[in-house]
Amino acid sequence: MSTTPSGAGDRLVQVGAIVFFIGALATLVTVAPLFLGTDPFPSVAYAVCMLMGLGFLIAAAGVVRSVWKSSPKRAAVR
């Protein structure tokens, strides 16, 4: 068990990573029929691939929040 306190954006980074990997898996599944010569998936399947970008944005927001909360100017105010 870790005794380190959780940072301000740690949860956002974790959720962003999960969403990113779901989007990456969806991208692999969606692109596979193009290589296998089968019928492509409907357009909705391609929309699920956008989760990869959304996960990246969520994780980036977590990093920005962590940096914002631990900046020297904000630490001096506390």
PDB file with one MODEL, atoms N, CA, C and O in Angstrom:
MODEL        1
ATOM      1  N   MET A   1       0.831  -1.169   0.000  1.00  0.00           N
ATOM      2  CA  MET A   1       0.000   0.000   0.000  1.00  0.00           C
ATOM      3  C   MET A   1       0.882   1.241   0.000  1.00  0.00           C
ATOM      4  O   MET A   1       1.902   1.303   0.686  1.00  0.00           O
ATOM      5  N   SER A   2       0.466   2.218  -0.782  1.00  0.00           N
ATOM      6  CA  SER A   2       1.227   3.447  -0.895  1.00  0.00           C
ATOM      7  C   SER A   2       0.772   4.453   0.166  1.00  0.00           C
ATOM      8  O   SER A   2      -0.422   4.601   0.426  1.00  0.00           O
ATOM      9  N   THR A   3       1.732   5.132   0.766  1.00  0.00           N
ATOM     10  CA  THR A   3       1.393   6.151   1.754  1.00  0.00           C
ATOM     11  C   THR A   3       1.476   7.543   1.151  1.00  0.00           C
ATOM     12  O   THR A   3       1.272   8.535   1.852  1.00  0.00           O
ATOM     13  N   THR A   4       1.772   7.629  -0.138  1.00  0.00           N
ATOM     14  CA  THR A   4       1.876   8.912  -0.802  1.00  0.00           C
ATOM     15  C   THR A   4       0.482   9.504  -1.002  1.00  0.00           C
ATOM     16  O   THR A   4      -0.420   8.800  -1.457  1.00  0.00           O
ATOM     17  N   PRO A   5       0.288  10.766  -0.677  1.00  0.00           N
ATOM     18  CA  PRO A   5      -1.026  11.358  -0.887  1.00  0.00           C
ATOM     19  C   PRO A   5      -1.338  11.494  -2.370  1.00  0.00           C
ATOM     20  O   PRO A   5      -0.447  11.725  -3.186  1.00  0.00           O
ATOM     21  N   SER A   6      -2.591  11.349  -2.700  1.00  0.00           N
ATOM     22  CA  SER A   6      -3.027  11.443  -4.088  1.00  0.00           C
ATOM     23  C   SER A   6      -2.946  12.899  -4.550  1.00  0.00           C
ATOM     24  O   SER A   6      -3.353  13.812  -3.832  1.00  0.00           O
ATOM     25  N   GLY A   7      -2.419  13.100  -5.750  1.00  0.00           N
ATOM     26  CA  GLY A   7      -2.315  14.445  -6.309  1.00  0.00           C
ATOM     27  C   GLY A   7      -3.664  14.942  -6.794  1.00  0.00           C
ATOM     28  O   GLY A   7      -4.647  14.202  -6.822  1.00  0.00           O
ATOM     29  N   ALA A   8      -3.687  16.205  -7.173  1.00  0.00           N
ATOM     30  CA  ALA A   8      -4.939  16.845  -7.566  1.00  0.00           C
ATOM     31  C   ALA A   8      -5.534  16.237  -8.826  1.00  0.00           C
ATOM     32  O   ALA A   8      -6.754  16.113  -8.928  1.00  0.00           O
ATOM     33  N   GLY A   9      -4.706  15.857  -9.782  1.00  0.00           N
ATOM     34  CA  GLY A   9      -5.230  15.358 -11.042  1.00  0.00           C
ATOM     35  C   GLY A   9      -4.984  13.890 -11.289  1.00  0.00           C
ATOM     36  O   GLY A   9      -5.144  13.422 -12.416  1.00  0.00           O
ATOM     37  N   ASP A  10      -4.596  13.147 -10.259  1.00  0.00           N
ATOM     38  CA  ASP A  10      -4.272  11.730 -10.443  1.00  0.00           C
ATOM     39  C   ASP A  10      -5.453  10.926 -10.969  1.00  0.00           C
ATOM     40  O   ASP A  10      -5.286  10.084 -11.852  1.00  0.00           O
ATOM     41  N   ARG A  11      -6.638  11.177 -10.437  1.00  0.00           N
ATOM     42  CA  ARG A  11      -7.818  10.424 -10.865  1.00  0.00           C
ATOM     43  C   ARG A  11      -8.144  10.725 -12.331  1.00  0.00           C
ATOM     44  O   ARG A  11      -8.534   9.829 -13.079  1.00  0.00           O
ATOM     45  N   LEU A  12      -7.984  11.988 -12.737  1.00  0.00           N
ATOM     46  CA  LEU A  12      -8.233  12.338 -14.141  1.00  0.00           C
ATOM     47  C   LEU A  12      -7.259  11.633 -15.069  1.00  0.00           C
ATOM     48  O   LEU A  12      -7.642  11.190 -16.152  1.00  0.00           O
ATOM     49  N   VAL A  13      -6.017  11.526 -14.659  1.00  0.00           N
ATOM     50  CA  VAL A  13      -5.023  10.841 -15.482  1.00  0.00           C
ATOM     51  C   VAL A  13      -5.365   9.356 -15.600  1.00  0.00           C
ATOM     52  O   VAL A  13      -5.237   8.778 -16.679  1.00  0.00           O
ATOM     53  N   GLN A  14      -5.794   8.740 -14.513  1.00  0.00           N
ATOM     54  CA  GLN A  14      -6.163   7.324 -14.554  1.00  0.00           C
ATOM     55  C   GLN A  14      -7.373   7.089 -15.450  1.00  0.00           C
ATOM     56  O   GLN A  14      -7.375   6.162 -16.260  1.00  0.00           O
ATOM     57  N   VAL A  15      -8.393   7.916 -15.313  1.00  0.00           N
ATOM     58  CA  VAL A  15      -9.592   7.773 -16.146  1.00  0.00           C
ATOM     59  C   VAL A  15      -9.245   8.034 -17.607  1.00  0.00           C
ATOM     60  O   VAL A  15      -9.725   7.332 -18.497  1.00  0.00           O
ATOM     61  N   GLY A  16      -8.418   9.036 -17.853  1.00  0.00           N
ATOM     62  CA  GLY A  16      -7.997   9.336 -19.222  1.00  0.00           C
ATOM     63  C   GLY A  16      -7.238   8.179 -19.862  1.00  0.00           C
ATOM     64  O   GLY A  16      -7.409   7.898 -21.048  1.00  0.00           O
ATOM     65  N   ALA A  17      -6.408   7.515 -19.082  1.00  0.00           N
ATOM     66  CA  ALA A  17      -5.665   6.367 -19.618  1.00  0.00           C
ATOM     67  C   ALA A  17      -6.609   5.220 -19.967  1.00  0.00           C
ATOM     68  O   ALA A  17      -6.431   4.554 -20.987  1.00  0.00           O
ATOM     69  N   ILE A  18      -7.598   4.991 -19.134  1.00  0.00           N
ATOM     70  CA  ILE A  18      -8.559   3.914 -19.409  1.00  0.00           C
ATOM     71  C   ILE A  18      -9.356   4.226 -20.670  1.00  0.00           C
ATOM     72  O   ILE A  18      -9.525   3.362 -21.531  1.00  0.00           O
ATOM     73  N   VAL A  19      -9.844   5.458 -20.780  1.00  0.00           N
ATOM     74  CA  VAL A  19     -10.613   5.856 -21.966  1.00  0.00           C
ATOM     75  C   VAL A  19      -9.736   5.785 -23.209  1.00  0.00           C
ATOM     76  O   VAL A  19     -10.195   5.358 -24.268  1.00  0.00           O
ATOM     77  N   PHE A  20      -8.477   6.201 -23.089  1.00  0.00           N
ATOM     78  CA  PHE A  20      -7.548   6.140 -24.219  1.00  0.00           C
ATOM     79  C   PHE A  20      -7.370   4.701 -24.705  1.00  0.00           C
ATOM     80  O   PHE A  20      -7.423   4.438 -25.906  1.00  0.00           O
ATOM     81  N   PHE A  21      -7.162   3.775 -23.776  1.00  0.00           N
ATOM     82  CA  PHE A  21      -6.934   2.391 -24.184  1.00  0.00           C
ATOM     83  C   PHE A  21      -8.192   1.742 -24.755  1.00  0.00           C
ATOM     84  O   PHE A  21      -8.092   0.878 -25.626  1.00  0.00           O
ATOM     85  N   ILE A  22      -9.370   2.139 -24.287  1.00  0.00           N
ATOM     86  CA  ILE A  22     -10.608   1.655 -24.904  1.00  0.00           C
ATOM     87  C   ILE A  22     -10.697   2.158 -26.338  1.00  0.00           C
ATOM     88  O   ILE A  22     -11.074   1.408 -27.239  1.00  0.00           O
ATOM     89  N   GLY A  23     -10.355   3.415 -26.551  1.00  0.00           N
ATOM     90  CA  GLY A  23     -10.349   3.974 -27.905  1.00  0.00           C
ATOM     91  C   GLY A  23      -9.307   3.320 -28.796  1.00  0.00           C
ATOM     92  O   GLY A  23      -9.553   3.097 -29.981  1.00  0.00           O
ATOM     93  N   ALA A  24      -8.141   3.010 -28.232  1.00  0.00           N
ATOM     94  CA  ALA A  24      -7.100   2.338 -29.012  1.00  0.00           C
ATOM     95  C   ALA A  24      -7.538   0.930 -29.408  1.00  0.00           C
ATOM     96  O   ALA A  24      -7.292   0.493 -30.533  1.00  0.00           O
ATOM     97  N   LEU A  25      -8.183   0.226 -28.491  1.00  0.00           N
ATOM     98  CA  LEU A  25      -8.696  -1.103 -28.810  1.00  0.00           C
ATOM     99  C   LEU A  25      -9.777  -1.015 -29.887  1.00  0.00           C
ATOM    100  O   LEU A  25      -9.812  -1.840 -30.801  1.00  0.00           O
ATOM    101  N   ALA A  26     -10.650  -0.027 -29.784  1.00  0.00           N
ATOM    102  CA  ALA A  26     -11.688   0.168 -30.797  1.00  0.00           C
ATOM    103  C   ALA A  26     -11.074   0.486 -32.153  1.00  0.00           C
ATOM    104  O   ALA A  26     -11.592   0.061 -33.186  1.00  0.00           O
ATOM    105  N   THR A  27      -9.980   1.227 -32.155  1.00  0.00           N
ATOM    106  CA  THR A  27      -9.305   1.534 -33.419  1.00  0.00           C
ATOM    107  C   THR A  27      -8.742   0.269 -34.055  1.00  0.00           C
ATOM    108  O   THR A  27      -8.873   0.068 -35.262  1.00  0.00           O
ATOM    109  N   LEU A  28      -8.120  -0.578 -33.252  1.00  0.00           N
ATOM    110  CA  LEU A  28      -7.591  -1.829 -33.785  1.00  0.00           C
ATOM    111  C   LEU A  28      -8.699  -2.718 -34.345  1.00  0.00           C
ATOM    112  O   LEU A  28      -8.544  -3.315 -35.410  1.00  0.00           O
ATOM    113  N   VAL A  29      -9.805  -2.800 -33.632  1.00  0.00           N
ATOM    114  CA  VAL A  29     -10.919  -3.634 -34.082  1.00  0.00           C
ATOM    115  C   VAL A  29     -11.549  -3.056 -35.340  1.00  0.00           C
ATOM    116  O   VAL A  29     -11.957  -3.810 -36.224  1.00  0.00           O
ATOM    117  N   THR A  30     -11.634  -1.752 -35.436  1.00  0.00           N
ATOM    118  CA  THR A  30     -12.262  -1.108 -36.583  1.00  0.00           C
ATOM    119  C   THR A  30     -11.397  -1.211 -37.830  1.00  0.00           C
ATOM    120  O   THR A  30     -11.925  -1.336 -38.935  1.00  0.00           O
ATOM    121  N   VAL A  31     -10.096  -1.162 -37.676  1.00  0.00           N
ATOM    122  CA  VAL A  31      -9.188  -1.203 -38.823  1.00  0.00           C
ATOM    123  C   VAL A  31      -8.948  -2.640 -39.295  1.00  0.00           C
ATOM    124  O   VAL A  31      -8.588  -2.853 -40.453  1.00  0.00           O
ATOM    125  N   ALA A  32      -9.140  -3.613 -38.427  1.00  0.00           N
ATOM    126  CA  ALA A  32      -8.860  -5.011 -38.773  1.00  0.00           C
ATOM    127  C   ALA A  32      -9.591  -5.496 -40.030  1.00  0.00           C
ATOM    128  O   ALA A  32      -8.966  -6.172 -40.848  1.00  0.00           O
ATOM    129  N   PRO A  33     -10.889  -5.187 -40.232  1.00  0.00           N
ATOM    130  CA  PRO A  33     -11.547  -5.664 -41.457  1.00  0.00           C
ATOM    131  C   PRO A  33     -10.929  -5.117 -42.740  1.00  0.00           C
ATOM    132  O   PRO A  33     -11.037  -5.748 -43.792  1.00  0.00           O
ATOM    133  N   LEU A  34     -10.294  -3.977 -42.671  1.00  0.00           N
ATOM    134  CA  LEU A  34      -9.656  -3.421 -43.866  1.00  0.00           C
ATOM    135  C   LEU A  34      -8.478  -4.290 -44.302  1.00  0.00           C
ATOM    136  O   LEU A  34      -8.210  -4.416 -45.496  1.00  0.00           O
ATOM    137  N   PHE A  35      -7.778  -4.886 -43.348  1.00  0.00           N
ATOM    138  CA  PHE A  35      -6.654  -5.758 -43.661  1.00  0.00           C
ATOM    139  C   PHE A  35      -7.094  -7.186 -43.952  1.00  0.00           C
ATOM    140  O   PHE A  35      -6.420  -7.913 -44.681  1.00  0.00           O
ATOM    141  N   LEU A  36      -8.226  -7.585 -43.382  1.00  0.00           N
ATOM    142  CA  LEU A  36      -8.701  -8.956 -43.556  1.00  0.00           C
ATOM    143  C   LEU A  36      -9.576  -9.127 -44.800  1.00  0.00           C
ATOM    144  O   LEU A  36      -9.917 -10.250 -45.170  1.00  0.00           O
ATOM    145  N   GLY A  37      -9.931  -8.034 -45.433  1.00  0.00           N
ATOM    146  CA  GLY A  37     -10.733  -8.116 -46.655  1.00  0.00           C
ATOM    147  C   GLY A  37     -12.211  -8.366 -46.408  1.00  0.00           C
ATOM    148  O   GLY A  37     -12.917  -8.783 -47.326  1.00  0.00           O
ATOM    149  N   THR A  38     -12.703  -8.125 -45.197  1.00  0.00           N
ATOM    150  CA  THR A  38     -14.115  -8.317 -44.898  1.00  0.00           C
ATOM    151  C   THR A  38     -14.845  -6.983 -44.999  1.00  0.00           C
ATOM    152  O   THR A  38     -14.239  -5.946 -45.271  1.00  0.00           O
ATOM    153  N   ASP A  39     -16.144  -7.025 -44.778  1.00  0.00           N
ATOM    154  CA  ASP A  39     -16.931  -5.798 -44.828  1.00  0.00           C
ATOM    155  C   ASP A  39     -16.545  -4.882 -43.677  1.00  0.00           C
ATOM    156  O   ASP A  39     -16.374  -5.346 -42.550  1.00  0.00           O
ATOM    157  N   PRO A  40     -16.405  -3.578 -43.948  1.00  0.00           N
ATOM    158  CA  PRO A  40     -16.061  -2.656 -42.867  1.00  0.00           C
ATOM    159  C   PRO A  40     -17.223  -2.458 -41.905  1.00  0.00           C
ATOM    160  O   PRO A  40     -18.379  -2.718 -42.240  1.00  0.00           O
ATOM    161  N   PHE A  41     -16.899  -2.000 -40.723  1.00  0.00           N
ATOM    162  CA  PHE A  41     -17.904  -1.724 -39.710  1.00  0.00           C
ATOM    163  C   PHE A  41     -18.688  -0.468 -40.081  1.00  0.00           C
ATOM    164  O   PHE A  41     -18.219   0.334 -40.889  1.00  0.00           O
ATOM    165  N   PRO A  42     -19.879  -0.286 -39.499  1.00  0.00           N
ATOM    166  CA  PRO A  42     -20.631   0.949 -39.771  1.00  0.00           C
ATOM    167  C   PRO A  42     -19.924   2.178 -39.192  1.00  0.00           C
ATOM    168  O   PRO A  42     -18.979   2.062 -38.412  1.00  0.00           O
ATOM    169  N   SER A  43     -20.396   3.332 -39.586  1.00  0.00           N
ATOM    170  CA  SER A  43     -19.752   4.591 -39.184  1.00  0.00           C
ATOM    171  C   SER A  43     -19.731   4.800 -37.682  1.00  0.00           C
ATOM    172  O   SER A  43     -18.843   5.477 -37.164  1.00  0.00           O
ATOM    173  N   VAL A  44     -20.694   4.229 -36.977  1.00  0.00           N
ATOM    174  CA  VAL A  44     -20.737   4.385 -35.518  1.00  0.00           C
ATOM    175  C   VAL A  44     -19.489   3.784 -34.883  1.00  0.00           C
ATOM    176  O   VAL A  44     -18.988   4.304 -33.886  1.00  0.00           O
ATOM    177  N   ALA A  45     -18.992   2.711 -35.442  1.00  0.00           N
ATOM    178  CA  ALA A  45     -17.784   2.080 -34.901  1.00  0.00           C
ATOM    179  C   ALA A  45     -16.585   3.009 -35.022  1.00  0.00           C
ATOM    180  O   ALA A  45     -15.711   3.013 -34.155  1.00  0.00           O
ATOM    181  N   TYR A  46     -16.541   3.787 -36.084  1.00  0.00           N
ATOM    182  CA  TYR A  46     -15.442   4.732 -36.243  1.00  0.00           C
ATOM    183  C   TYR A  46     -15.555   5.877 -35.235  1.00  0.00           C
ATOM    184  O   TYR A  46     -14.545   6.442 -34.816  1.00  0.00           O
ATOM    185  N   ALA A  47     -16.775   6.214 -34.853  1.00  0.00           N
ATOM    186  CA  ALA A  47     -16.967   7.265 -33.852  1.00  0.00           C
ATOM    187  C   ALA A  47     -16.430   6.829 -32.488  1.00  0.00           C
ATOM    188  O   ALA A  47     -15.949   7.663 -31.721  1.00  0.00           O
ATOM    189  N   VAL A  48     -16.507   5.529 -32.177  1.00  0.00           N
ATOM    190  CA  VAL A  48     -15.983   5.022 -30.906  1.00  0.00           C
ATOM    191  C   VAL A  48     -14.465   5.211 -30.845  1.00  0.00           C
ATOM    192  O   VAL A  48     -13.893   5.335 -29.762  1.00  0.00           O
ATOM    193  N   CYS A  49     -13.826   5.232 -31.997  1.00  0.00           N
ATOM    194  CA  CYS A  49     -12.372   5.434 -32.034  1.00  0.00           C
ATOM    195  C   CYS A  49     -11.974   6.812 -31.514  1.00  0.00           C
ATOM    196  O   CYS A  49     -10.831   7.027 -31.111  1.00  0.00           O
ATOM    197  N   MET A  50     -12.916   7.731 -31.527  1.00  0.00           N
ATOM    198  CA  MET A  50     -12.631   9.072 -31.027  1.00  0.00           C
ATOM    199  C   MET A  50     -12.395   9.089 -29.518  1.00  0.00           C
ATOM    200  O   MET A  50     -11.933  10.095 -28.979  1.00  0.00           O
ATOM    201  N   LEU A  51     -12.703   8.000 -28.839  1.00  0.00           N
ATOM    202  CA  LEU A  51     -12.421   7.921 -27.406  1.00  0.00           C
ATOM    203  C   LEU A  51     -10.925   8.021 -27.130  1.00  0.00           C
ATOM    204  O   LEU A  51     -10.515   8.435 -26.045  1.00  0.00           O
ATOM    205  N   MET A  52     -10.116   7.643 -28.111  1.00  0.00           N
ATOM    206  CA  MET A  52      -8.671   7.721 -27.919  1.00  0.00           C
ATOM    207  C   MET A  52      -8.255   9.183 -27.712  1.00  0.00           C
ATOM    208  O   MET A  52      -7.486   9.487 -26.800  1.00  0.00           O
ATOM    209  N   GLY A  53      -8.753  10.069 -28.541  1.00  0.00           N
ATOM    210  CA  GLY A  53      -8.449  11.488 -28.391  1.00  0.00           C
ATOM    211  C   GLY A  53      -9.056  12.081 -27.135  1.00  0.00           C
ATOM    212  O   GLY A  53      -8.434  12.906 -26.465  1.00  0.00           O
ATOM    213  N   LEU A  54     -10.264  11.663 -26.817  1.00  0.00           N
ATOM    214  CA  LEU A  54     -10.923  12.144 -25.606  1.00  0.00           C
ATOM    215  C   LEU A  54     -10.154  11.717 -24.359  1.00  0.00           C
ATOM    216  O   LEU A  54      -9.997  12.503 -23.425  1.00  0.00           O
ATOM    217  N   GLY A  55      -9.677  10.479 -24.343  1.00  0.00           N
ATOM    218  CA  GLY A  55      -8.879  10.002 -23.207  1.00  0.00           C
ATOM    219  C   GLY A  55      -7.594  10.789 -23.047  1.00  0.00           C
ATOM    220  O   GLY A  55      -7.164  11.081 -21.931  1.00  0.00           O
ATOM    221  N   PHE A  56      -6.983  11.130 -24.181  1.00  0.00           N
ATOM    222  CA  PHE A  56      -5.770  11.945 -24.129  1.00  0.00           C
ATOM    223  C   PHE A  56      -6.071  13.311 -23.532  1.00  0.00           C
ATOM    224  O   PHE A  56      -5.297  13.816 -22.719  1.00  0.00           O
ATOM    225  N   LEU A  57      -7.183  13.911 -23.927  1.00  0.00           N
ATOM    226  CA  LEU A  57      -7.545  15.218 -23.387  1.00  0.00           C
ATOM    227  C   LEU A  57      -7.854  15.162 -21.891  1.00  0.00           C
ATOM    228  O   LEU A  57      -7.485  16.070 -21.146  1.00  0.00           O
ATOM    229  N   ILE A  58      -8.523  14.106 -21.455  1.00  0.00           N
ATOM    230  CA  ILE A  58      -8.826  13.949 -20.026  1.00  0.00           C
ATOM    231  C   ILE A  58      -7.540  13.807 -19.221  1.00  0.00           C
ATOM    232  O   ILE A  58      -7.386  14.429 -18.170  1.00  0.00           O
ATOM    233  N   ALA A  59      -6.619  12.984 -19.718  1.00  0.00           N
ATOM    234  CA  ALA A  59      -5.342  12.795 -19.023  1.00  0.00           C
ATOM    235  C   ALA A  59      -4.535  14.089 -19.005  1.00  0.00           C
ATOM    236  O   ALA A  59      -3.906  14.419 -17.999  1.00  0.00           O
ATOM    237  N   ALA A  60      -4.554  14.819 -20.115  1.00  0.00           N
ATOM    238  CA  ALA A  60      -3.835  16.098 -20.159  1.00  0.00           C
ATOM    239  C   ALA A  60      -4.437  17.091 -19.174  1.00  0.00           C
ATOM    240  O   ALA A  60      -3.710  17.864 -18.550  1.00  0.00           O
ATOM    241  N   ALA A  61      -5.758  17.077 -19.030  1.00  0.00           N
ATOM    242  CA  ALA A  61      -6.400  17.959 -18.058  1.00  0.00           C
ATOM    243  C   ALA A  61      -5.966  17.594 -16.636  1.00  0.00           C
ATOM    244  O   ALA A  61      -5.797  18.476 -15.794  1.00  0.00           O
ATOM    245  N   GLY A  62      -5.787  16.310 -16.367  1.00  0.00           N
ATOM    246  CA  GLY A  62      -5.306  15.880 -15.060  1.00  0.00           C
ATOM    247  C   GLY A  62      -3.896  16.355 -14.785  1.00  0.00           C
ATOM    248  O   GLY A  62      -3.579  16.764 -13.668  1.00  0.00           O
ATOM    249  N   VAL A  63      -3.048  16.303 -15.799  1.00  0.00           N
ATOM    250  CA  VAL A  63      -1.668  16.775 -15.638  1.00  0.00           C
ATOM    251  C   VAL A  63      -1.660  18.283 -15.399  1.00  0.00           C
ATOM    252  O   VAL A  63      -0.941  18.776 -14.529  1.00  0.00           O
ATOM    253  N   VAL A  64      -2.458  19.006 -16.172  1.00  0.00           N
ATOM    254  CA  VAL A  64      -2.520  20.462 -16.002  1.00  0.00           C
ATOM    255  C   VAL A  64      -3.051  20.809 -14.615  1.00  0.00           C
ATOM    256  O   VAL A  64      -2.559  21.738 -13.975  1.00  0.00           O
ATOM    257  N   ARG A  65      -4.049  20.070 -14.153  1.00  0.00           N
ATOM    258  CA  ARG A  65      -4.591  20.341 -12.807  1.00  0.00           C
ATOM    259  C   ARG A  65      -3.544  20.080 -11.728  1.00  0.00           C
ATOM    260  O   ARG A  65      -3.429  20.843 -10.769  1.00  0.00           O
ATOM    261  N   SER A  66      -2.784  19.002 -11.887  1.00  0.00           N
ATOM    262  CA  SER A  66      -1.733  18.707 -10.902  1.00  0.00           C
ATOM    263  C   SER A  66      -0.671  19.799 -10.878  1.00  0.00           C
ATOM    264  O   SER A  66      -0.220  20.216  -9.811  1.00  0.00           O
ATOM    265  N   VAL A  67      -0.279  20.256 -12.052  1.00  0.00           N
ATOM    266  CA  VAL A  67       0.729  21.307 -12.128  1.00  0.00           C
ATOM    267  C   VAL A  67       0.182  22.606 -11.545  1.00  0.00           C
ATOM    268  O   VAL A  67       0.888  23.326 -10.839  1.00  0.00           O
ATOM    269  N   TRP A  68      -1.072  22.895 -11.847  1.00  0.00           N
ATOM    270  CA  TRP A  68      -1.702  24.126 -11.349  1.00  0.00           C
ATOM    271  C   TRP A  68      -1.765  24.139  -9.820  1.00  0.00           C
ATOM    272  O   TRP A  68      -1.483  25.154  -9.184  1.00  0.00           O
ATOM    273  N   LYS A  69      -2.137  22.998  -9.245  1.00  0.00           N
ATOM    274  CA  LYS A  69      -2.275  22.932  -7.786  1.00  0.00           C
ATOM    275  C   LYS A  69      -0.928  22.965  -7.072  1.00  0.00           C
ATOM    276  O   LYS A  69      -0.850  23.397  -5.922  1.00  0.00           O
ATOM    277  N   SER A  70       0.126  22.517  -7.737  1.00  0.00           N
ATOM    278  CA  SER A  70       1.429  22.456  -7.063  1.00  0.00           C
ATOM    279  C   SER A  70       2.385  23.561  -7.512  1.00  0.00           C
ATOM    280  O   SER A  70       3.583  23.496  -7.239  1.00  0.00           O
ATOM    281  N   SER A  71       1.857  24.570  -8.199  1.00  0.00           N
ATOM    282  CA  SER A  71       2.735  25.653  -8.652  1.00  0.00           C
ATOM    283  C   SER A  71       3.219  26.467  -7.450  1.00  0.00           C
ATOM    284  O   SER A  71       2.513  26.556  -6.446  1.00  0.00           O
ATOM    285  N   PRO A  72       4.413  27.060  -7.536  1.00  0.00           N
ATOM    286  CA  PRO A  72       4.965  27.817  -6.412  1.00  0.00           C
ATOM    287  C   PRO A  72       4.093  29.013  -6.010  1.00  0.00           C
ATOM    288  O   PRO A  72       3.978  29.319  -4.823  1.00  0.00           O
ATOM    289  N   LYS A  73       3.480  29.691  -6.988  1.00  0.00           N
ATOM    290  CA  LYS A  73       2.646  30.835  -6.644  1.00  0.00           C
ATOM    291  C   LYS A  73       1.445  30.392  -5.796  1.00  0.00           C
ATOM    292  O   LYS A  73       1.104  31.043  -4.809  1.00  0.00           O
ATOM    293  N   ARG A  74       0.817  29.295  -6.184  1.00  0.00           N
ATOM    294  CA  ARG A  74      -0.345  28.823  -5.448  1.00  0.00           C
ATOM    295  C   ARG A  74       0.052  28.250  -4.086  1.00  0.00           C
ATOM    296  O   ARG A  74      -0.725  28.322  -3.133  1.00  0.00           O
ATOM    297  N   ALA A  75       1.259  27.680  -3.989  1.00  0.00           N
ATOM    298  CA  ALA A  75       1.726  27.134  -2.711  1.00  0.00           C
ATOM    299  C   ALA A  75       2.020  28.272  -1.727  1.00  0.00           C
ATOM    300  O   ALA A  75       1.836  28.107  -0.521  1.00  0.00           O
ATOM    301  N   ALA A  76       2.471  29.414  -2.228  1.00  0.00           N
ATOM    302  CA  ALA A  76       2.761  30.554  -1.362  1.00  0.00           C
ATOM    303  C   ALA A  76       1.479  31.155  -0.784  1.00  0.00           C
ATOM    304  O   ALA A  76       1.490  31.697   0.321  1.00  0.00           O
ATOM    305  N   VAL A  77       0.395  31.060  -1.517  1.00  0.00           N
ATOM    306  CA  VAL A  77      -0.873  31.620  -1.060  1.00  0.00           C
ATOM    307  C   VAL A  77      -1.449  30.771   0.067  1.00  0.00           C
ATOM    308  O   VAL A  77      -2.089  31.300   0.976  1.00  0.00           O
ATOM    309  N   ARG A  78      -1.229  29.463   0.017  1.00  0.00           N
ATOM    310  CA  ARG A  78      -1.787  28.568   1.042  1.00  0.00           C
ATOM    311  C   ARG A  78      -1.127  28.723   2.345  1.00  0.00           C
ATOM    312  O   ARG A  78      -1.486  28.040   3.304  1.00  0.00           O
TER     313      ARG A  78
ENDMDL
END
